[in-house]
GROMACS .gro file of N, CA and C in nm:
model
  501
    1UNK      N    1  16.355  13.156   8.653
    1UNK     CA    2  16.285  13.037   8.646
    1UNK      C    3  16.130  13.066   8.651
    2UNK      N    4  16.093  13.167   8.735
    2UNK     CA    5  15.958  13.209   8.742
    2UNK      C    6  15.903  13.268   8.620
    3UNK      N    7  15.981  13.338   8.545
    3UNK     CA    8  15.940  13.403   8.413
    3UNK      C    9  15.919  13.273   8.308
    4UNK      N   10  15.996  13.175   8.318
    4UNK     CA   11  15.991  13.067   8.234
    4UNK      C   12  15.851  12.985   8.265
    5UNK      N   13  15.821  12.973   8.394
    5UNK     CA   14  15.699  12.904   8.431
    5UNK      C   15  15.577  12.986   8.394
    6UNK      N   16  15.593  13.116   8.394
    6UNK     CA   17  15.471  13.199   8.360
    6UNK      C   18  15.460  13.223   8.213
    7UNK      N   19  15.566  13.226   8.140
    7UNK     CA   20  15.570  13.260   7.987
    7UNK      C   21  15.589  13.146   7.906
    8UNK      N   22  15.690  13.081   7.926
    8UNK     CA   23  15.729  12.978   7.815
    8UNK      C   24  15.630  12.863   7.810
    9UNK      N   25  15.579  12.820   7.929
    9UNK     CA   26  15.490  12.702   7.922
    9UNK      C   27  15.357  12.750   7.851
   10UNK      N   28  15.320  12.868   7.854
   10UNK     CA   29  15.203  12.918   7.786
   10UNK      C   30  15.204  12.917   7.626
   11UNK      N   31  15.320  12.937   7.583
   11UNK     CA   32  15.355  12.953   7.431
   11UNK      C   33  15.294  12.825   7.358
   12UNK      N   34  15.334  12.697   7.399
   12UNK     CA   35  15.271  12.586   7.327
   12UNK      C   36  15.132  12.568   7.349
   13UNK      N   37  15.072  12.595   7.461
   13UNK     CA   38  14.937  12.586   7.490
   13UNK      C   39  14.854  12.692   7.401
   14UNK      N   40  14.906  12.804   7.396
   14UNK     CA   41  14.835  12.909   7.317
   14UNK      C   42  14.825  12.864   7.161
   15UNK      N   43  14.938  12.802   7.121
   15UNK     CA   44  14.940  12.760   6.981
   15UNK      C   45  14.830  12.642   6.966
   16UNK      N   46  14.836  12.553   7.058
   16UNK     CA   47  14.743  12.445   7.053
   16UNK      C   48  14.596  12.491   7.046
   17UNK      N   49  14.544  12.579   7.134
   17UNK     CA   50  14.423  12.631   7.140
   17UNK      C   51  14.370  12.686   7.002
   18UNK      N   52  14.451  12.774   6.948
   18UNK     CA   53  14.410  12.825   6.826
   18UNK      C   54  14.430  12.747   6.698
   19UNK      N   55  14.535  12.648   6.696
   19UNK     CA   56  14.550  12.576   6.599
   19UNK      C   57  14.435  12.484   6.592
   20UNK      N   58  14.377  12.435   6.702
   20UNK     CA   59  14.259  12.342   6.712
   20UNK      C   60  14.144  12.423   6.656
   21UNK      N   61  14.134  12.541   6.694
   21UNK     CA   62  14.016  12.629   6.663
   21UNK      C   63  14.018  12.655   6.511
   22UNK      N   64  14.135  12.688   6.452
   22UNK     CA   65  14.140  12.713   6.306
   22UNK      C   66  14.104  12.582   6.227
   23UNK      N   67  14.159  12.471   6.275
   23UNK     CA   68  14.119  12.338   6.206
   23UNK      C   69  13.971  12.319   6.204
   24UNK      N   70  13.916  12.343   6.324
   24UNK     CA   71  13.771  12.325   6.338
   24UNK      C   72  13.684  12.423   6.254
   25UNK      N   73  13.736  12.547   6.247
   25UNK     CA   74  13.664  12.653   6.173
   25UNK      C   75  13.675  12.621   6.020
   26UNK      N   76  13.783  12.567   5.977
   26UNK     CA   77  13.809  12.527   5.826
   26UNK      C   78  13.728  12.412   5.796
   27UNK      N   79  13.678  12.342   5.893
   27UNK     CA   80  13.614  12.211   5.866
   27UNK      C   81  13.708  12.088   5.854
   28UNK      N   82  13.827  12.109   5.891
   28UNK     CA   83  13.924  12.002   5.888
   28UNK      C   84  13.899  11.884   5.987
   29UNK      N   85  13.826  11.918   6.090
   29UNK     CA   86  13.801  11.819   6.195
   29UNK      C   87  13.655  11.798   6.208
   30UNK      N   88  13.609  11.677   6.202
   30UNK     CA   89  13.476  11.653   6.219
   30UNK      C   90  13.433  11.660   6.361
   31UNK      N   91  13.304  11.697   6.389
   31UNK     CA   92  13.257  11.723   6.525
   31UNK      C   93  13.284  11.595   6.613
   32UNK      N   94  13.277  11.484   6.557
   32UNK     CA   95  13.298  11.356   6.640
   32UNK      C   96  13.438  11.331   6.682
   33UNK      N   97  13.532  11.422   6.626
   33UNK     CA   98  13.671  11.414   6.647
   33UNK      C   99  13.723  11.535   6.717
   34UNK      N  100  13.645  11.618   6.763
   34UNK     CA  101  13.690  11.750   6.820
   34UNK      C  102  13.775  11.730   6.948
   35UNK      N  103  13.737  11.639   7.036
   35UNK     CA  104  13.808  11.621   7.151
   35UNK      C  105  13.951  11.542   7.128
   36UNK      N  106  13.932  11.437   7.044
   36UNK     CA  107  14.053  11.354   7.009
   36UNK      C  108  14.159  11.446   6.949
   37UNK      N  109  14.114  11.526   6.852
   37UNK     CA  110  14.210  11.621   6.782
   37UNK      C  111  14.276  11.712   6.887
   38UNK      N  112  14.208  11.775   6.974
   38UNK     CA  113  14.251  11.856   7.081
   38UNK      C  114  14.365  11.794   7.160
   39UNK      N  115  14.331  11.671   7.203
   39UNK     CA  116  14.438  11.593   7.287
   39UNK      C  117  14.549  11.549   7.202
   40UNK      N  118  14.540  11.524   7.070
   40UNK     CA  119  14.644  11.498   6.978
   40UNK      C  120  14.739  11.611   6.967
   41UNK      N  121  14.679  11.736   6.945
   41UNK     CA  122  14.767  11.853   6.938
   41UNK      C  123  14.838  11.884   7.076
   42UNK      N  124  14.772  11.853   7.185
   42UNK     CA  125  14.835  11.884   7.322
   42UNK      C  126  14.945  11.777   7.335
   43UNK      N  127  14.929  11.661   7.298
   43UNK     CA  128  15.034  11.553   7.297
   43UNK      C  129  15.152  11.597   7.212
   44UNK      N  130  15.112  11.627   7.087
   44UNK     CA  131  15.224  11.650   6.984
   44UNK      C  132  15.298  11.783   7.008
   45UNK      N  133  15.234  11.892   7.051
   45UNK     CA  134  15.297  12.025   7.073
   45UNK      C  135  15.352  12.048   7.215
   46UNK      N  136  15.270  12.001   7.309
   46UNK     CA  137  15.297  12.025   7.446
   46UNK      C  138  15.364  11.906   7.519
   47UNK      N  139  15.337  11.786   7.467
   47UNK     CA  140  15.393  11.662   7.528
   47UNK      C  141  15.321  11.637   7.653
   48UNK      N  142  15.192  11.659   7.662
   48UNK     CA  143  15.110  11.628   7.778
   48UNK      C  144  14.994  11.536   7.729
   49UNK      N  145  14.946  11.458   7.820
   49UNK     CA  146  14.826  11.365   7.799
   49UNK      C  147  14.722  11.399   7.889
   50UNK      N  148  14.597  11.356   7.867
   50UNK     CA  149  14.495  11.375   7.949
   50UNK      C  150  14.511  11.304   8.083
   51UNK      N  151  14.481  11.355   8.204
   51UNK     CA  152  14.497  11.288   8.326
   51UNK      C  153  14.418  11.163   8.349
   52UNK      N  154  14.304  11.161   8.276
   52UNK     CA  155  14.209  11.036   8.287
   52UNK      C  156  14.164  11.013   8.128
   53UNK      N  157  14.114  10.892   8.111
   53UNK     CA  158  14.059  10.865   7.966
   53UNK      C  159  13.957  10.964   7.924
   54UNK      N  160  13.978  11.010   7.812
   54UNK     CA  161  13.876  11.113   7.753
   54UNK      C  162  13.801  11.046   7.634
   55UNK      N  163  13.691  11.093   7.595
   55UNK     CA  164  13.620  11.042   7.488
   55UNK      C  165  13.558  11.166   7.418
   56UNK      N  166  13.475  11.134   7.307
   56UNK     CA  167  13.409  11.248   7.234
   56UNK      C  168  13.288  11.286   7.316
   57UNK      N  169  13.250  11.227   7.425
   57UNK     CA  170  13.140  11.285   7.510
   57UNK      C  171  13.195  11.394   7.594
   58UNK      N  172  13.331  11.394   7.604
   58UNK     CA  173  13.389  11.515   7.669
   58UNK      C  174  13.421  11.622   7.570
   59UNK      N  175  13.432  11.744   7.607
   59UNK     CA  176  13.468  11.863   7.521
   59UNK      C  177  13.560  11.937   7.597
   60UNK      N  178  13.678  11.899   7.609
   60UNK     CA  179  13.778  11.964   7.689
   60UNK      C  180  13.817  12.104   7.625
   61UNK      N  181  13.831  12.123   7.500
   61UNK     CA  182  13.865  12.256   7.452
   61UNK      C  183  13.768  12.362   7.507
   62UNK      N  184  13.640  12.332   7.512
   62UNK     CA  185  13.530  12.418   7.565
   62UNK      C  186  13.551  12.465   7.709
   63UNK      N  187  13.637  12.401   7.790
   63UNK     CA  188  13.660  12.435   7.916
   63UNK      C  189  13.739  12.563   7.927
   64UNK      N  190  13.805  12.593   7.809
   64UNK     CA  191  13.881  12.716   7.807
   64UNK      C  192  13.782  12.826   7.764
   65UNK      N  193  13.768  12.930   7.851
   65UNK     CA  194  13.667  13.040   7.821
   65UNK      C  195  13.686  13.101   7.676
   66UNK      N  196  13.809  13.120   7.640
   66UNK     CA  197  13.846  13.180   7.509
   66UNK      C  198  13.792  13.093   7.394
   67UNK      N  199  13.782  12.964   7.415
   67UNK     CA  200  13.718  12.880   7.302
   67UNK      C  201  13.572  12.894   7.302
   68UNK      N  202  13.516  12.880   7.419
   68UNK     CA  203  13.364  12.898   7.428
   68UNK      C  204  13.316  13.025   7.387
   69UNK      N  205  13.396  13.132   7.412
   69UNK     CA  206  13.346  13.277   7.378
   69UNK      C  207  13.401  13.323   7.243
   70UNK      N  208  13.475  13.248   7.174
   70UNK     CA  209  13.528  13.281   7.046
   70UNK      C  210  13.636  13.386   7.044
   71UNK      N  211  13.714  13.390   7.148
   71UNK     CA  212  13.817  13.491   7.164
   71UNK      C  213  13.950  13.435   7.124
   72UNK      N  214  14.019  13.492   7.030
   72UNK     CA  215  14.150  13.433   6.988
   72UNK      C  216  14.240  13.420   7.099
   73UNK      N  217  14.324  13.313   7.110
   73UNK     CA  218  14.414  13.288   7.224
   73UNK      C  219  14.552  13.316   7.176
   74UNK      N  220  14.581  13.324   7.038
   74UNK     CA  221  14.714  13.345   6.988
   74UNK      C  222  14.767  13.476   7.021
   75UNK      N  223  14.674  13.566   7.070
   75UNK     CA  224  14.723  13.702   7.110
   75UNK      C  225  14.823  13.698   7.236
   76UNK      N  226  14.798  13.582   7.320
   76UNK     CA  227  14.893  13.570   7.429
   76UNK      C  228  15.030  13.523   7.375
   77UNK      N  229  15.030  13.433   7.279
   77UNK     CA  230  15.155  13.397   7.222
   77UNK      C  231  15.233  13.494   7.160
   78UNK      N  232  15.173  13.583   7.083
   78UNK     CA  233  15.232  13.697   7.020
   78UNK      C  234  15.277  13.802   7.125
   79UNK      N  235  15.189  13.827   7.220
   79UNK     CA  236  15.226  13.931   7.323
   79UNK      C  237  15.349  13.893   7.392
   80UNK      N  238  15.369  13.763   7.420
   80UNK     CA  239  15.491  13.717   7.498
   80UNK      C  240  15.617  13.753   7.411
   81UNK      N  241  15.608  13.697   7.281
   81UNK     CA  242  15.726  13.740   7.195
   81UNK      C  243  15.757  13.887   7.187
   82UNK      N  244  15.657  13.966   7.165
   82UNK     CA  245  15.685  14.105   7.153
   82UNK      C  246  15.733  14.159   7.294
   83UNK      N  247  15.683  14.111   7.406
   83UNK     CA  248  15.727  14.153   7.535
   83UNK      C  249  15.880  14.144   7.557
   84UNK      N  250  15.933  14.031   7.511
   84UNK     CA  251  16.084  14.018   7.521
   84UNK      C  252  16.155  14.100   7.416
   85UNK      N  253  16.098  14.121   7.308
   85UNK     CA  254  16.150  14.207   7.203
   85UNK      C  255  16.160  14.353   7.248
   86UNK      N  256  16.055  14.395   7.320
   86UNK     CA  257  16.056  14.539   7.370
   86UNK      C  258  16.149  14.541   7.485
   87UNK      N  259  16.157  14.441   7.576
   87UNK     CA  260  16.259  14.439   7.667
   87UNK      C  261  16.400  14.456   7.631
   88UNK      N  262  16.431  14.374   7.529
   88UNK     CA  263  16.575  14.375   7.475
   88UNK      C  264  16.594  14.518   7.410
   89UNK      N  265  16.509  14.577   7.337
   89UNK     CA  266  16.524  14.701   7.276
   89UNK      C  267  16.539  14.814   7.389
   90UNK      N  268  16.461  14.809   7.497
   90UNK     CA  269  16.469  14.907   7.607
   90UNK      C  270  16.608  14.888   7.685
   91UNK      N  271  16.657  14.768   7.696
   91UNK     CA  272  16.780  14.750   7.754
   91UNK      C  273  16.900  14.811   7.681
   92UNK      N  274  16.887  14.800   7.546
   92UNK     CA  275  16.986  14.854   7.445
   92UNK      C  276  16.977  15.005   7.464
   93UNK      N  277  16.862  15.064   7.469
   93UNK     CA  278  16.833  15.206   7.483
   93UNK      C  279  16.889  15.258   7.623
   94UNK      N  280  16.881  15.177   7.726
   94UNK     CA  281  16.935  15.207   7.858
   94UNK      C  282  17.088  15.210   7.851
   95UNK      N  283  17.147  15.146   7.756
   95UNK     CA  284  17.293  15.130   7.751
   95UNK      C  285  17.335  14.998   7.815
   96UNK      N  286  17.250  14.913   7.842
   96UNK     CA  287  17.286  14.785   7.905
   96UNK      C  288  17.345  14.687   7.795
   97UNK      N  289  17.461  14.631   7.831
   97UNK     CA  290  17.523  14.540   7.733
   97UNK      C  291  17.544  14.392   7.791
   98UNK      N  292  17.494  14.367   7.905
   98UNK     CA  293  17.501  14.228   7.971
   98UNK      C  294  17.389  14.138   7.930
   99UNK      N  295  17.379  14.026   7.980
   99UNK     CA  296  17.276  13.926   7.932
   99UNK      C  297  17.140  13.985   7.960
  100UNK      N  298  17.055  13.963   7.875
  100UNK     CA  299  16.917  14.028   7.868
  100UNK      C  300  16.841  13.982   7.999
  101UNK      N  301  16.861  13.864   8.041
  101UNK     CA  302  16.774  13.824   8.170
  101UNK      C  303  16.815  13.889   8.290
  102UNK      N  304  16.923  13.951   8.298
  102UNK     CA  305  16.973  14.032   8.404
  102UNK      C  306  16.949  14.189   8.394
  103UNK      N  307  16.899  14.230   8.277
  103UNK     CA  308  16.874  14.368   8.259
  103UNK      C  309  16.759  14.423   8.338
  104UNK      N  310  16.779  14.546   8.395
  104UNK     CA  311  16.674  14.610   8.464
  104UNK      C  312  16.675  14.762   8.417
  105UNK      N  313  16.569  14.790   8.362
  105UNK     CA  314  16.558  14.934   8.301
  105UNK      C  315  16.511  15.031   8.394
  106UNK      N  316  16.481  14.989   8.519
  106UNK     CA  317  16.424  15.085   8.620
  106UNK      C  318  16.523  15.205   8.626
  107UNK      N  319  16.454  15.318   8.616
  107UNK     CA  320  16.540  15.451   8.651
  107UNK      C  321  16.612  15.499   8.516
  108UNK      N  322  16.607  15.420   8.418
  108UNK     CA  323  16.663  15.472   8.292
  108UNK      C  324  16.579  15.568   8.209
  109UNK      N  325  16.616  15.700   8.201
  109UNK     CA  326  16.548  15.801   8.146
  109UNK      C  327  16.537  15.769   7.992
  110UNK      N  328  16.648  15.717   7.931
  110UNK     CA  329  16.650  15.690   7.793
  110UNK      C  330  16.535  15.588   7.749
  111UNK      N  331  16.535  15.476   7.830
  111UNK     CA  332  16.449  15.371   7.814
  111UNK      C  333  16.303  15.422   7.843
  112UNK      N  334  16.287  15.497   7.938
  112UNK     CA  335  16.149  15.555   7.970
  112UNK      C  336  16.106  15.650   7.858
  113UNK      N  337  16.198  15.741   7.798
  113UNK     CA  338  16.157  15.831   7.687
  113UNK      C  339  16.111  15.739   7.555
  114UNK      N  340  16.195  15.625   7.538
  114UNK     CA  341  16.171  15.542   7.417
  114UNK      C  342  16.028  15.471   7.435
  115UNK      N  343  15.994  15.428   7.557
  115UNK     CA  344  15.876  15.365   7.592
  115UNK      C  345  15.761  15.459   7.576
  116UNK      N  346  15.775  15.584   7.627
  116UNK     CA  347  15.685  15.683   7.624
  116UNK      C  348  15.643  15.726   7.468
  117UNK      N  349  15.744  15.733   7.397
  117UNK     CA  350  15.731  15.758   7.251
  117UNK      C  351  15.638  15.656   7.179
  118UNK      N  352  15.662  15.525   7.220
  118UNK     CA  353  15.584  15.423   7.167
  118UNK      C  354  15.435  15.440   7.210
  119UNK      N  355  15.427  15.446   7.345
  119UNK     CA  356  15.292  15.449   7.405
  119UNK      C  357  15.205  15.563   7.359
  120UNK      N  358  15.267  15.674   7.333
  120UNK     CA  359  15.200  15.796   7.281
  120UNK      C  360  15.118  15.772   7.163
  121UNK      N  361  15.180  15.689   7.077
  121UNK     CA  362  15.109  15.650   6.952
  121UNK      C  363  14.981  15.584   6.960
  122UNK      N  364  14.964  15.506   7.068
  122UNK     CA  365  14.838  15.445   7.105
  122UNK      C  366  14.796  15.363   6.986
  123UNK      N  367  14.675  15.367   6.942
  123UNK     CA  368  14.631  15.288   6.829
  123UNK      C  369  14.622  15.382   6.691
  124UNK      N  370  14.693  15.484   6.696
  124UNK     CA  371  14.684  15.583   6.590
  124UNK      C  372  14.759  15.523   6.470
  125UNK      N  373  14.856  15.442   6.484
  125UNK     CA  374  14.939  15.388   6.382
  125UNK      C  375  14.941  15.229   6.369
  126UNK      N  376  14.965  15.180   6.264
  126UNK     CA  377  14.968  15.019   6.248
  126UNK      C  378  15.071  14.970   6.340
  127UNK      N  379  15.049  14.856   6.382
  127UNK     CA  380  15.145  14.795   6.486
  127UNK      C  381  15.289  14.795   6.452
  128UNK      N  382  15.308  14.765   6.309
  128UNK     CA  383  15.452  14.772   6.264
  128UNK      C  384  15.513  14.901   6.285
  129UNK      N  385  15.439  15.009   6.262
  129UNK     CA  386  15.502  15.150   6.276
  129UNK      C  387  15.542  15.151   6.433
  130UNK      N  388  15.452  15.117   6.522
  130UNK     CA  389  15.465  15.132   6.657
  130UNK      C  390  15.589  15.055   6.714
  131UNK      N  391  15.591  14.925   6.660
  131UNK     CA  392  15.701  14.840   6.698
  131UNK      C  393  15.841  14.893   6.652
  132UNK      N  394  15.835  14.958   6.521
  132UNK     CA  395  15.960  15.017   6.476
  132UNK      C  396  16.012  15.121   6.566
  133UNK      N  397  15.922  15.203   6.625
  133UNK     CA  398  15.965  15.313   6.714
  133UNK      C  399  16.043  15.259   6.832
  134UNK      N  400  16.012  15.136   6.900
  134UNK     CA  401  16.076  15.102   7.000
  134UNK      C  402  16.195  15.003   6.979
  135UNK      N  403  16.184  14.922   6.864
  135UNK     CA  404  16.277  14.821   6.842
  135UNK      C  405  16.359  14.838   6.720
  136UNK      N  406  16.315  14.929   6.633
  136UNK     CA  407  16.388  14.962   6.508
  136UNK      C  408  16.355  14.850   6.398
  137UNK      N  409  16.268  14.757   6.448
  137UNK     CA  410  16.220  14.656   6.347
  137UNK      C  411  16.071  14.654   6.325
  138UNK      N  412  16.026  14.609   6.212
  138UNK     CA  413  15.883  14.608   6.175
  138UNK      C  414  15.815  14.477   6.181
  139UNK      N  415  15.891  14.372   6.232
  139UNK     CA  416  15.829  14.244   6.246
  139UNK      C  417  15.860  14.185   6.380
  140UNK      N  418  15.776  14.078   6.411
  140UNK     CA  419  15.798  14.008   6.532
  140UNK      C  420  15.914  13.915   6.516
  141UNK      N  421  16.001  13.911   6.611
  141UNK     CA  422  16.121  13.827   6.616
  141UNK      C  423  16.119  13.737   6.740
  142UNK      N  424  16.184  13.611   6.721
  142UNK     CA  425  16.194  13.533   6.846
  142UNK      C  426  16.329  13.541   6.907
  143UNK      N  427  16.426  13.606   6.851
  143UNK     CA  428  16.563  13.597   6.904
  143UNK      C  429  16.566  13.661   7.050
  144UNK      N  430  16.479  13.757   7.083
  144UNK     CA  431  16.494  13.811   7.224
  144UNK      C  432  16.446  13.715   7.333
  145UNK      N  433  16.335  13.649   7.305
  145UNK     CA  434  16.300  13.549   7.399
  145UNK      C  435  16.392  13.432   7.415
  146UNK      N  436  16.450  13.399   7.297
  146UNK     CA  437  16.548  13.283   7.318
  146UNK      C  438  16.679  13.329   7.382
  147UNK      N  439  16.713  13.457   7.360
  147UNK     CA  440  16.826  13.497   7.427
  147UNK      C  441  16.804  13.512   7.583
  148UNK      N  442  16.679  13.553   7.630
  148UNK     CA  443  16.654  13.580   7.759
  148UNK      C  444  16.648  13.448   7.826
  149UNK      N  445  16.606  13.344   7.768
  149UNK     CA  446  16.597  13.214   7.839
  149UNK      C  447  16.714  13.108   7.788
  150UNK      N  448  16.815  13.160   7.739
  150UNK     CA  449  16.927  13.086   7.693
  150UNK      C  450  17.006  13.021   7.811
  151UNK      N  451  17.010  13.095   7.925
  151UNK     CA  452  17.088  13.037   8.045
  151UNK      C  453  17.004  12.913   8.095
  152UNK      N  454  16.868  12.930   8.098
  152UNK     CA  455  16.784  12.824   8.138
  152UNK      C  456  16.799  12.704   8.046
  153UNK      N  457  16.793  12.737   7.916
  153UNK     CA  458  16.795  12.620   7.820
  153UNK      C  459  16.918  12.552   7.833
  154UNK      N  460  17.041  12.612   7.843
  154UNK     CA  461  17.175  12.558   7.861
  154UNK      C  462  17.169  12.475   7.982
  155UNK      N  463  17.113  12.521   8.096
  155UNK     CA  464  17.117  12.447   8.222
  155UNK      C  465  17.031  12.321   8.206
  156UNK      N  466  16.906  12.327   8.134
  156UNK     CA  467  16.822  12.215   8.117
  156UNK      C  468  16.895  12.115   8.034
  157UNK      N  469  16.965  12.152   7.925
  157UNK     CA  470  17.033  12.059   7.847
  157UNK      C  471  17.143  11.975   7.930
  158UNK      N  472  17.211  12.046   8.005
  158UNK     CA  473  17.307  11.990   8.100
  158UNK      C  474  17.245  11.885   8.192
  159UNK      N  475  17.132  11.936   8.253
  159UNK     CA  476  17.063  11.844   8.346
  159UNK      C  477  17.003  11.722   8.280
  160UNK      N  478  16.968  11.733   8.150
  160UNK     CA  479  16.907  11.626   8.084
  160UNK      C  480  16.993  11.544   7.988
  161UNK      N  481  17.128  11.580   7.998
  161UNK     CA  482  17.217  11.508   7.903
  161UNK      C  483  17.197  11.362   7.892
  162UNK      N  484  17.172  11.293   8.010
  162UNK     CA  485  17.173  11.143   7.998
  162UNK      C  486  17.025  11.090   7.993
  163UNK      N  487  16.931  11.198   7.987
  163UNK     CA  488  16.795  11.153   7.974
  163UNK      C  489  16.731  11.152   7.838
  164UNK      N  490  16.635  11.076   7.806
  164UNK     CA  491  16.558  11.078   7.683
  164UNK      C  492  16.461  11.173   7.698
  165UNK      N  493  16.462  11.295   7.633
  165UNK     CA  494  16.350  11.396   7.653
  165UNK      C  495  16.272  11.407   7.525
  166UNK      N  496  16.154  11.383   7.526
  166UNK     CA  497  16.069  11.402   7.410
  166UNK      C  498  15.949  11.316   7.429
  167UNK      N  499  15.867  11.320   7.322
  167UNK     CA  500  15.747  11.235   7.324
  167UNK      C  501  15.721  11.192   7.184
   0.00000   0.00000   0.00000
């Protein structure tokens, strides 16, 4: 559950921040609509609303340092997907065959060797080559994070069976 609170909740927010930024940079959003569009994305993607009435006199996206400093936020979104993809690959390397959320690679020489091989490449190779060393794949996949949190998702579905969930 702690992993979900730290990881999963950030995914839609990271998408909102940079989706808003990309729309603004393309000129798809007029300055007078910056704040309204930001909250529309938060509502549509995250399912949250502002705690108090907001207007265009407010500039809520600018409260996020990454927006004000022009630092892409999507890197967090991508890094979380890759983190679970790496974890799944290292679990397989360690010979673990159970549920991914219960895997612990601590003490596995095989997983450590695979991780070291990847880390030794540093920035000397394109990221796809480095990813292939550890996962055997050259692209980012969502299957590992979905597998990791499947028990939580199943539990949430059961808990919310009689509730209307959505916005």
